[in-house]
Amino acid sequence: MWLLLVLLQAAVLPAQPCEAPGEAAAVRALSARLLGLAADPARDPDPSVYLALRLAGNHHLPVEERYLARLRDVFQHHYGRSLQTAGRHHAAPHGHPQRDAVATKHSTYVSAKGEWPETGRLALYLLGLRASCPLLEPGPQRSLVTWLKYYLELDWAGSRRHGHPLTSYYQYSLGVLALCVHHKRVREEVIHRLLAAEHHGRFGHAGGSAMDTEAVAALAFTCLERERLVRAGLAVELQAATRRVRSRVVEAQGQDGFFGNVYSTPWAMQVFIATNTCRTQPAYDRAMSALLENLDAFTTSATMAQVLPVLHGRSYLDIPSMHCQEEPDTLMPIGPELPNEMPGNKTVQLVVECPEPQCPQHRVYDQMVPVPAAASLLHVLRAAAAQGPHNFTFGTQDTPQGPFLSSVLGLEALQRKRSYWQLLTAPSTSLQEGVADYRPRDGETLILRLSKW
Ligand code: B12
């Protein structure tokens, strides 16, 4: 009887919105700061930033409109051609595998051998289009949806061949999610791949946590089931998978309140929001408190864009039901916070490691590098390159997350080989920030290690 009452209540009453501190001064300031970055025409537009602006509780509609126009310039230009036209050139257009797709202005046609899917970027852009206000005509979006389906197929075929998608399960999940939000069906085999990866714990990678990917996959599962895009039997499997992810998220919560780390926590919280479990799950409230105490960790536009939706109690699954009416147009942009002045100097030990057989001598560089006290790891790398006579060299690629360290001492990390330059602090803690954002302490030893993921 009691259970029946609870079930009846759940069926009759609309879901209560999740507790969200969207109006708290610190959250408003973060929204305003992201808006300031979005208003800067010198920065490449990023669909995640647009999504965060759209999912917020208050807006600056003219800035959002201009931002969308800039995004459309980049993406529509790149995907303007039909897939068939591109097929005549043997392949889909693509940017550099490790570069963000906003860098599509550098894109080229390549031979079929070199084709590379851009599943994640295109998925995020399509999610952004669905969140735009007023909603855009669906006509021009059709070819983008076709492109996304094509990329997802490439990723799926890659996963059959290599045991993982060509991009990553994170991007694969974003692809499924975006098609679902556009109410497009996805082949069952494509969904089964993702379910199998979840079931067999294939989302993690060396040096990185699986939490972000688990969460995006669970959002995709929940969307497919909620939008009724799958048959009943599969819907039951998707529900069970989402429940498993949720309990792994709860189990993974640390003493600090985070799920994984501070940056994966917002993604994990989206799962509770999307499945209406935020009010019944104490882990959600603990995570929200932990985020609010650590908002200063979100300094880049990419990380701000990932945290803001949950601070407004929203998940990407709110996109299909977004309405344009009465959006408060009261947010004003503010400039970025200036870093604190830090007088003096520090010395950092810089070590480069590369595995055999590529490097018979495992530790290929080990030098002390003096830098100003406020220096980031990127400054350290520049200072090492400038200080003779040890010929330190490195290269970076611009991504929406900031500069990505792509080569060191002439050794290039390759997407196709799933190798990357991992950043660690001695003895072996993987950094949670990139080269531009991490500020080493005086006397710290930093390791650049060519790793597999
Ligand atoms: C997959 C992934 C990777 C893969 C990317 C390879 C690939 N081709 O997919 C690998 C394993 C290489 C990787 C490496 C790192 N990653 Co990573 N990564 C992710 C993940 C799970 C998904 C990124 C993605 O595909 N986004 C979707 C696509 C469409 O967007 P994108 O912006 O174009 O994505 C590209 C870039 O972001 C780039 N990239 C991936 N990670 C990072 C990290 C930094 C700092 C930069 C500048 C770029 C970058 O690779 C992506 C694919 O091409 C995110 C999770 C998240 N919440 O965002 C973490 C995430 C972005 N990574 C993170 C970190 C910390 C790192 C490392 C610094 C870890 C380390 N200690 O070495 C390194 C980067 C080191 C370097 N060389 O500069 C953090 C960044 C936090 C922050 N403060 O900004 C995140 C948010 C994970 C987390 N929860 O902590 N990562």
Coordinates of C-alpha atoms and ligand atoms in Angstrom, one line a residue:
M1 CA 0.0 0.0 0.0
W2 CA 2.7 2.4 1.1
L3 CA 4.8 1.6 -2.0
L4 CA 1.7 2.1 -4.2
L5 CA 1.2 5.5 -2.7
V6 CA 4.8 6.5 -3.4
L7 CA 4.5 5.2 -7.0
L8 CA 1.2 7.0 -7.6
Q9 CA 2.6 10.2 -6.2
A10 CA 5.7 10.0 -8.5
A11 CA 3.4 9.4 -11.5
V12 CA 1.0 12.2 -10.8
L13 CA 3.2 15.0 -9.5
P14 CA 5.7 16.8 -11.9
A15 CA 9.3 16.2 -11.0
Q16 CA 10.6 18.8 -8.5
P17 CA 13.5 20.9 -9.9
C18 CA 16.9 20.2 -8.4
E19 CA 18.2 22.5 -5.7
A20 CA 20.4 25.0 -7.6
P21 CA 22.3 28.0 -6.3
G22 CA 22.0 29.8 -9.7
E23 CA 21.2 33.2 -8.0
A24 CA 24.1 33.0 -5.5
A25 CA 26.5 35.9 -6.0
A26 CA 29.5 33.6 -6.7
V27 CA 27.5 31.6 -9.3
R28 CA 26.2 34.8 -11.0
A29 CA 29.8 36.1 -11.1
L30 CA 30.9 32.9 -12.8
S31 CA 28.1 33.2 -15.4
A32 CA 29.0 36.8 -16.0
R33 CA 32.7 35.9 -16.4
L34 CA 31.9 33.2 -19.0
L35 CA 29.7 35.8 -20.7
G36 CA 32.7 38.2 -20.8
L37 CA 34.8 35.5 -22.4
A38 CA 32.0 34.7 -24.9
A39 CA 31.8 38.4 -25.8
D40 CA 35.5 38.5 -26.7
P41 CA 35.7 38.2 -30.5
A42 CA 39.4 37.2 -30.3
R43 CA 38.5 33.8 -28.8
D44 CA 37.4 30.9 -31.0
P45 CA 33.7 30.1 -30.4
D46 CA 33.1 26.8 -28.5
P47 CA 29.7 25.1 -28.6
S48 CA 30.0 24.0 -24.9
V49 CA 30.2 27.7 -23.9
Y50 CA 27.1 28.4 -25.9
L51 CA 25.3 25.5 -24.2
A52 CA 26.3 26.8 -20.8
L53 CA 24.9 30.3 -21.7
R54 CA 21.7 28.8 -22.9
L55 CA 21.2 26.5 -19.9
A56 CA 21.7 29.3 -17.4
G57 CA 18.9 31.0 -15.4
N58 CA 19.7 34.5 -16.7
H59 CA 21.0 35.7 -20.0
H60 CA 22.4 38.4 -22.2
L61 CA 20.4 37.6 -25.3
P62 CA 22.3 39.8 -27.8
V63 CA 25.7 38.3 -26.8
E64 CA 24.2 34.8 -27.1
E65 CA 22.9 35.6 -30.5
R66 CA 26.2 37.0 -31.8
Y67 CA 28.0 33.9 -30.3
L68 CA 25.7 31.6 -32.1
A69 CA 26.3 33.5 -35.4
R70 CA 30.0 33.0 -34.9
L71 CA 29.6 29.3 -34.2
R72 CA 27.4 28.9 -37.3
D73 CA 30.1 30.7 -39.4
V74 CA 32.6 28.1 -38.4
F75 CA 30.5 24.9 -38.5
Q76 CA 28.1 25.7 -41.4
H77 CA 31.1 26.7 -43.5
H78 CA 32.8 23.4 -42.6
Y79 CA 29.8 21.1 -43.0
G80 CA 28.0 23.2 -45.7
R81 CA 28.8 20.6 -48.3
S82 CA 26.7 17.5 -48.4
L83 CA 28.2 14.2 -47.4
Q84 CA 28.0 13.0 -51.0
T85 CA 30.0 15.9 -52.3
A86 CA 32.6 15.2 -49.7
G87 CA 32.5 11.6 -50.7
R88 CA 33.7 12.5 -54.2
H89 CA 36.8 13.7 -52.6
H90 CA 36.9 10.3 -50.9
A91 CA 36.5 11.5 -47.3
A92 CA 34.8 13.6 -44.7
P93 CA 36.5 16.9 -43.9
H94 CA 38.4 17.0 -40.8
G95 CA 40.8 19.0 -38.7
H96 CA 43.9 17.8 -37.1
P97 CA 43.0 14.8 -34.9
Q98 CA 44.3 16.4 -31.7
R99 CA 43.0 19.8 -32.5
D100 CA 39.6 21.1 -31.7
A101 CA 37.1 21.3 -34.5
V102 CA 36.9 25.0 -34.0
A103 CA 40.2 24.9 -35.7
T104 CA 38.2 23.7 -38.7
K105 CA 39.3 26.9 -40.4
H106 CA 42.5 24.9 -41.0
S107 CA 40.6 21.9 -42.2
T108 CA 41.5 20.2 -45.4
Y109 CA 40.1 17.3 -47.5
V110 CA 42.2 14.3 -47.0
S111 CA 42.4 10.9 -48.5
A112 CA 40.0 8.2 -47.2
K113 CA 43.0 6.7 -45.4
G114 CA 43.4 9.8 -43.3
E115 CA 39.7 10.5 -42.5
W116 CA 39.0 11.2 -38.9
P117 CA 35.6 11.7 -37.2
E118 CA 34.8 14.8 -35.3
T119 CA 32.0 13.2 -33.4
G120 CA 32.2 15.2 -30.2
R121 CA 32.5 18.7 -31.6
L122 CA 29.7 18.2 -34.1
A123 CA 27.5 16.7 -31.4
L124 CA 28.1 19.7 -29.1
Y125 CA 27.3 22.1 -31.9
L126 CA 24.1 20.2 -32.7
L127 CA 23.1 20.3 -29.0
G128 CA 23.7 24.0 -29.1
L129 CA 21.5 24.5 -32.2
R130 CA 18.7 22.6 -30.4
A131 CA 19.1 25.0 -27.4
S132 CA 19.0 28.2 -29.5
C133 CA 16.3 30.7 -29.2
P134 CA 14.3 31.2 -31.3
L135 CA 14.7 27.7 -32.5
L136 CA 16.4 27.6 -35.9
E137 CA 14.8 26.1 -39.0
P138 CA 15.6 22.4 -39.1
G139 CA 16.5 22.5 -42.9
P140 CA 20.2 23.3 -42.8
Q141 CA 20.6 21.1 -39.7
R142 CA 19.7 18.0 -41.7
S143 CA 23.1 17.7 -43.4
L144 CA 24.8 18.2 -40.0
V145 CA 22.8 15.3 -38.5
T146 CA 23.8 13.2 -41.5
W147 CA 27.4 14.1 -40.8
L148 CA 27.1 13.2 -37.2
K149 CA 25.5 9.8 -38.1
Y150 CA 28.4 9.2 -40.5
Y151 CA 31.0 10.1 -37.8
L152 CA 29.3 7.8 -35.3
E153 CA 29.4 5.0 -37.8
L154 CA 33.1 5.6 -38.3
D155 CA 33.6 5.5 -34.6
W156 CA 31.4 2.4 -34.3
A157 CA 33.4 0.6 -37.1
G158 CA 36.6 1.7 -35.3
S159 CA 35.4 0.2 -32.1
R160 CA 34.7 -3.1 -33.7
R161 CA 38.2 -3.1 -35.3
H162 CA 40.3 -1.7 -32.4
G163 CA 38.1 -2.4 -29.4
H164 CA 37.5 1.4 -28.9
P165 CA 36.0 4.2 -31.0
L166 CA 38.4 6.2 -33.2
T167 CA 37.7 9.2 -31.1
S168 CA 36.8 8.1 -27.6
Y169 CA 33.8 6.8 -25.7
Y170 CA 33.2 10.3 -24.4
Q171 CA 32.7 11.6 -27.9
Y172 CA 30.8 8.6 -29.0
S173 CA 28.4 9.1 -26.1
L174 CA 28.0 12.8 -27.0
G175 CA 27.2 11.7 -30.5
V176 CA 24.4 9.4 -29.4
L177 CA 23.1 12.1 -27.0
A178 CA 23.0 14.8 -29.7
L179 CA 21.1 12.5 -32.1
C180 CA 18.7 11.6 -29.4
V181 CA 18.1 15.3 -28.4
H182 CA 17.3 15.9 -32.1
H183 CA 14.9 12.9 -31.9
K184 CA 16.9 10.9 -34.4
R185 CA 17.1 7.1 -34.1
V186 CA 20.5 5.4 -33.7
R187 CA 21.2 1.9 -34.9
E188 CA 20.8 -0.6 -32.1
E189 CA 24.3 -2.0 -32.7
V190 CA 25.7 1.5 -32.1
I191 CA 23.8 1.6 -28.7
H192 CA 24.9 -2.0 -27.9
R193 CA 28.6 -1.0 -28.2
L194 CA 28.1 1.7 -25.6
L195 CA 26.2 -0.6 -23.3
A196 CA 28.9 -3.2 -23.7
A197 CA 31.6 -0.7 -22.9
E198 CA 29.7 0.4 -19.8
H199 CA 29.1 -3.2 -18.7
H200 CA 32.8 -4.2 -19.1
G201 CA 34.2 -1.1 -17.6
R202 CA 35.9 0.2 -20.7
F203 CA 35.4 3.9 -20.1
G204 CA 38.6 4.6 -18.2
H205 CA 42.0 5.1 -19.6
A206 CA 45.6 5.1 -18.3
G207 CA 46.2 8.2 -16.2
G208 CA 42.6 9.4 -16.4
S209 CA 39.4 8.7 -14.6
A210 CA 36.3 7.2 -16.3
M211 CA 33.9 9.5 -14.5
D212 CA 33.3 12.1 -17.2
T213 CA 32.7 9.4 -19.8
E214 CA 30.5 7.3 -17.5
A215 CA 28.3 10.4 -16.9
V216 CA 27.9 11.3 -20.6
A217 CA 27.1 7.7 -21.5
A218 CA 24.4 7.7 -18.8
L219 CA 22.9 10.9 -20.1
A220 CA 22.8 9.3 -23.6
F221 CA 21.1 6.2 -22.2
T222 CA 18.6 8.2 -20.2
C223 CA 17.7 10.3 -23.3
L224 CA 17.2 7.3 -25.6
E225 CA 14.9 5.8 -23.0
R226 CA 13.0 9.0 -22.2
E227 CA 12.5 10.0 -25.8
R228 CA 11.2 6.5 -26.5
L229 CA 13.7 6.0 -29.4
V230 CA 14.3 2.3 -28.6
R231 CA 12.2 -0.8 -28.2
A232 CA 10.9 -1.8 -24.8
G233 CA 13.6 -4.5 -24.1
L234 CA 16.4 -2.2 -24.9
A235 CA 14.9 0.5 -22.8
V236 CA 15.0 -1.8 -19.8
E237 CA 18.8 -2.5 -20.4
L238 CA 19.4 1.2 -20.7
Q239 CA 17.6 1.9 -17.4
A240 CA 19.7 -0.8 -15.7
A241 CA 22.9 0.6 -17.1
T242 CA 22.0 4.2 -15.9
R243 CA 21.3 2.8 -12.4
R244 CA 24.7 1.0 -12.4
V245 CA 26.5 4.2 -13.4
R246 CA 24.6 6.2 -10.7
S247 CA 25.7 3.7 -8.0
R248 CA 29.3 3.8 -9.2
V249 CA 29.2 7.6 -9.1
V250 CA 27.9 7.5 -5.5
E251 CA 30.6 4.9 -4.5
A252 CA 33.3 7.0 -6.1
Q253 CA 32.5 10.1 -4.0
G254 CA 35.6 11.1 -2.1
Q255 CA 35.9 12.7 1.3
D256 CA 36.2 16.0 -0.5
G257 CA 32.7 15.5 -1.9
F258 CA 33.8 15.1 -5.5
F259 CA 32.9 12.4 -8.0
G260 CA 36.2 11.6 -9.6
N261 CA 37.8 15.1 -9.4
V262 CA 36.5 18.6 -9.2
Y263 CA 36.1 18.8 -13.1
S264 CA 34.2 15.5 -13.6
T265 CA 31.9 16.3 -10.7
P266 CA 29.5 18.5 -12.7
W267 CA 29.1 15.9 -15.4
A268 CA 28.3 13.2 -12.7
M269 CA 25.8 15.6 -11.1
Q270 CA 24.0 16.0 -14.5
V271 CA 23.1 12.3 -14.2
F272 CA 21.2 12.9 -10.9
I273 CA 19.5 15.9 -12.4
A274 CA 18.6 14.1 -15.6
T275 CA 17.2 11.1 -13.8
N276 CA 15.3 13.2 -11.1
T277 CA 17.3 11.6 -8.3
C278 CA 19.0 14.8 -7.1
R279 CA 16.5 15.4 -4.3
T280 CA 16.7 11.9 -2.9
Q281 CA 20.4 11.4 -3.2
P282 CA 22.5 13.0 -0.3
A283 CA 25.6 12.5 -2.4
Y284 CA 24.3 15.2 -4.8
D285 CA 24.0 17.8 -2.0
R286 CA 27.5 17.0 -0.8
A287 CA 28.9 17.4 -4.3
M288 CA 27.0 20.7 -4.7
S289 CA 28.5 22.0 -1.5
A290 CA 32.0 20.9 -2.6
L291 CA 31.6 22.6 -5.9
L292 CA 30.5 25.9 -4.3
E293 CA 33.5 25.8 -2.0
N294 CA 35.8 25.3 -5.0
L295 CA 34.4 27.6 -7.7
D296 CA 37.8 29.2 -8.1
A297 CA 39.1 25.9 -9.8
F298 CA 36.9 26.9 -12.8
T299 CA 39.1 29.5 -14.5
T300 CA 39.0 28.5 -18.2
S301 CA 36.0 28.9 -20.5
A302 CA 35.8 25.2 -21.0
T303 CA 35.7 24.3 -17.3
M304 CA 33.3 27.1 -16.5
A305 CA 31.0 25.9 -19.3
Q306 CA 31.0 22.4 -17.8
V307 CA 30.1 23.5 -14.3
L308 CA 27.5 26.2 -14.9
P309 CA 24.6 24.1 -16.1
V310 CA 24.5 22.1 -12.8
L311 CA 24.8 25.3 -10.8
H312 CA 21.6 26.3 -12.5
G313 CA 20.1 22.9 -11.8
R314 CA 20.1 21.9 -15.4
S315 CA 21.4 18.9 -17.4
Y316 CA 21.9 18.5 -21.2
L317 CA 18.6 16.5 -21.1
D318 CA 16.8 19.8 -20.4
I319 CA 17.7 20.9 -24.0
P320 CA 14.7 19.2 -25.8
S321 CA 12.2 20.9 -23.5
M322 CA 13.7 24.4 -23.5
H323 CA 11.2 27.2 -24.2
C324 CA 12.1 30.6 -25.3
Q325 CA 9.5 32.5 -23.4
E326 CA 10.4 35.0 -20.7
E327 CA 14.1 34.4 -20.4
P328 CA 15.5 37.0 -18.0
D329 CA 17.8 39.1 -20.0
T330 CA 19.7 40.7 -17.0
L331 CA 23.2 39.2 -17.0
M332 CA 26.0 41.6 -17.7
P333 CA 29.5 40.4 -18.8
I334 CA 32.5 41.0 -16.6
G335 CA 36.2 40.7 -17.4
P336 CA 38.5 37.9 -16.3
E337 CA 40.0 37.9 -12.9
L338 CA 43.6 39.1 -12.9
P339 CA 46.0 36.6 -11.3
N340 CA 47.5 37.6 -8.0
E341 CA 50.9 39.3 -8.1
M342 CA 53.6 37.0 -6.9
P343 CA 57.0 38.5 -6.4
G344 CA 60.3 36.5 -6.5
N345 CA 61.4 33.3 -8.2
K346 CA 61.2 29.6 -8.0
T347 CA 63.0 26.6 -9.3
V348 CA 61.3 23.6 -10.9
Q349 CA 62.8 20.3 -11.8
L350 CA 61.7 19.3 -15.3
V351 CA 61.9 15.6 -16.2
V352 CA 61.0 14.0 -19.6
E353 CA 60.3 10.2 -19.7
C354 CA 59.6 8.1 -22.7
P355 CA 59.2 4.3 -22.7
E356 CA 61.4 1.7 -24.4
P357 CA 61.9 0.8 -27.3
Q358 CA 61.2 4.4 -28.5
C359 CA 63.7 5.7 -26.0
P360 CA 66.4 3.2 -24.9
Q361 CA 67.4 5.6 -22.2
H362 CA 64.1 6.0 -20.3
R363 CA 64.7 9.4 -18.7
V364 CA 65.6 11.6 -21.7
Y365 CA 65.7 15.0 -19.9
D366 CA 66.3 16.1 -16.3
Q367 CA 67.1 19.8 -15.6
M368 CA 66.5 22.5 -13.0
V369 CA 64.6 25.4 -14.5
P370 CA 64.5 28.8 -12.7
V371 CA 61.3 30.8 -13.4
P372 CA 59.3 33.7 -11.8
A373 CA 57.2 32.7 -8.8
A374 CA 53.9 33.1 -10.7
A375 CA 55.0 31.0 -13.6
S376 CA 52.7 28.2 -15.1
L377 CA 54.0 24.9 -16.4
L378 CA 53.9 26.5 -19.9
H379 CA 56.3 29.2 -18.7
V380 CA 58.5 26.5 -17.3
L381 CA 58.6 24.7 -20.7
R382 CA 59.4 28.0 -22.5
A383 CA 62.1 28.8 -20.0
A384 CA 63.6 25.3 -20.4
A385 CA 63.6 25.8 -24.2
A386 CA 65.4 29.1 -23.8
Q387 CA 68.0 27.9 -21.4
G388 CA 71.0 26.2 -23.2
P389 CA 72.7 24.0 -23.8
H390 CA 70.3 21.1 -23.4
N391 CA 68.1 21.7 -26.5
F392 CA 64.7 21.3 -24.9
T393 CA 61.9 21.6 -27.5
F394 CA 58.1 21.2 -27.2
G395 CA 55.0 21.9 -29.2
T396 CA 51.4 22.6 -28.3
Q397 CA 48.0 22.7 -30.1
D398 CA 45.2 25.0 -29.3
T399 CA 42.0 23.3 -28.0
P400 CA 39.0 24.7 -26.3
Q401 CA 40.5 23.5 -23.0
G402 CA 43.7 25.5 -23.7
P403 CA 47.1 24.6 -25.1
F404 CA 47.5 20.8 -25.3
L405 CA 51.1 19.6 -25.1
S406 CA 51.5 17.6 -28.3
S407 CA 55.3 17.0 -28.7
V408 CA 58.4 17.1 -26.5
L409 CA 62.0 16.8 -27.7
G410 CA 60.7 16.1 -31.2
L411 CA 58.6 13.2 -30.0
E412 CA 55.0 13.6 -31.2
A413 CA 52.0 12.1 -29.3
L414 CA 49.7 10.5 -31.9
Q415 CA 45.9 10.2 -31.6
R416 CA 46.1 7.1 -33.9
K417 CA 48.4 5.4 -31.5
R418 CA 46.5 6.7 -28.5
S419 CA 49.6 8.1 -27.1
Y420 CA 49.8 11.5 -25.2
W421 CA 52.2 13.5 -23.1
Q422 CA 50.9 12.9 -19.6
L423 CA 51.6 15.6 -17.0
L424 CA 52.6 14.4 -13.6
T425 CA 54.0 15.8 -10.4
A426 CA 56.6 13.5 -8.7
P427 CA 56.5 10.8 -7.7
S428 CA 53.4 9.9 -9.9
T429 CA 50.3 12.1 -9.4
S430 CA 48.6 13.0 -12.7
L431 CA 47.9 16.7 -12.9
Q432 CA 44.3 17.9 -13.1
E433 CA 45.1 20.9 -15.2
G434 CA 46.8 21.6 -18.5
V435 CA 50.2 23.3 -19.1
A436 CA 48.8 26.8 -19.2
D437 CA 46.8 26.5 -15.9
Y438 CA 49.0 24.5 -13.6
R439 CA 51.3 26.6 -11.4
P440 CA 54.1 24.5 -9.9
R441 CA 55.5 25.1 -6.4
D442 CA 59.1 26.0 -5.7
G443 CA 61.2 22.8 -5.7
E444 CA 58.5 20.7 -7.3
T445 CA 59.4 18.0 -9.8
L446 CA 57.3 17.8 -12.9
I447 CA 57.3 14.9 -15.3
L448 CA 56.3 14.8 -18.9
R449 CA 55.7 11.2 -19.7
L450 CA 54.8 9.7 -23.1
S451 CA 51.9 7.5 -22.1
K452 CA 49.1 5.4 -23.7
W453 CA 45.5 6.1 -23.0
Ligands
B12_1 C1 39.4 12.1 -23.6 C2 40.1 13.0 -22.8 C3 41.5 13.0 -22.9 C4 42.3 12.3 -23.9 C5 42.1 13.1 -25.2 C6 42.5 12.3 -26.4 C7 41.4 12.2 -27.4 N1 41.8 12.2 -28.7 O1 40.2 12.0 -27.1 C8 43.7 12.3 -23.3 C9 44.0 11.0 -22.6 C10 44.9 12.5 -24.3 C11 43.6 13.5 -22.3 C12 44.8 14.1 -21.8 C13 44.7 15.0 -20.8 N2 43.6 15.4 -20.1 CO1 41.8 15.0 -20.7 N3 40.0 14.6 -21.0 C14 39.4 13.9 -21.8 C15 37.9 13.9 -21.7 C16 37.5 12.7 -20.9 C17 37.1 14.1 -22.9 C18 37.6 15.2 -23.8 C19 36.8 15.3 -25.1 O2 36.8 14.5 -25.9 N4 36.0 16.4 -25.2 C20 35.0 16.5 -26.3 C21 35.7 17.2 -27.5 C22 34.7 17.3 -28.6 O3 36.0 18.5 -27.0 P1 37.5 19.1 -27.3 O4 37.6 20.2 -26.4 O5 37.7 19.2 -28.7 O6 38.4 17.9 -26.8 C23 39.8 17.8 -27.1 C24 40.7 18.6 -26.1 O7 40.0 18.9 -25.0 C25 41.8 17.6 -25.8 N5 42.0 17.4 -24.4 C26 41.7 16.4 -23.6 N6 42.0 16.6 -22.4 C27 42.6 17.8 -22.3 C28 43.2 18.4 -21.2 C29 43.7 19.7 -21.4 C30 44.2 20.4 -20.2 C31 43.8 20.3 -22.7 C32 44.4 21.6 -22.9 C33 43.2 19.6 -23.8 C34 42.6 18.4 -23.6 O8 41.5 16.4 -26.4 C35 40.2 16.3 -26.7 C36 39.9 15.4 -27.9 O9 40.7 15.8 -29.0 C37 37.8 15.2 -20.8 C38 36.6 15.2 -19.9 C39 35.8 16.5 -19.9 N7 35.0 16.7 -18.9 O10 36.0 17.4 -20.7 C40 39.1 15.2 -20.0 C41 39.7 16.5 -19.5 C42 39.5 17.6 -20.5 N8 41.1 16.2 -19.4 C43 41.7 16.7 -18.4 C44 43.1 16.6 -18.1 C45 43.6 17.2 -16.7 C46 44.0 16.1 -19.0 C47 45.6 16.0 -18.8 C48 46.2 17.4 -18.4 C49 45.9 14.9 -17.8 C50 47.4 14.8 -17.5 N9 47.7 15.0 -16.2 O11 48.2 14.5 -18.3 C51 46.0 15.5 -20.3 C52 46.5 16.6 -21.2 C53 48.0 16.8 -21.2 C54 48.6 17.5 -22.4 N10 49.3 16.8 -23.1 O12 48.4 18.7 -22.5 C55 40.7 17.5 -17.5 C56 40.9 19.0 -17.8 C57 40.6 19.8 -16.5 C58 41.0 21.2 -16.7 N11 41.5 21.8 -15.6 O13 40.8 21.8 -17.7 C59 39.4 16.9 -18.0 C60 38.2 17.8 -17.9 C61 39.2 15.6 -17.1 C62 38.9 15.8 -15.7 N12 37.8 15.6 -15.2 O14 39.9 16.2 -15.0 N13 42.4 13.7 -22.0

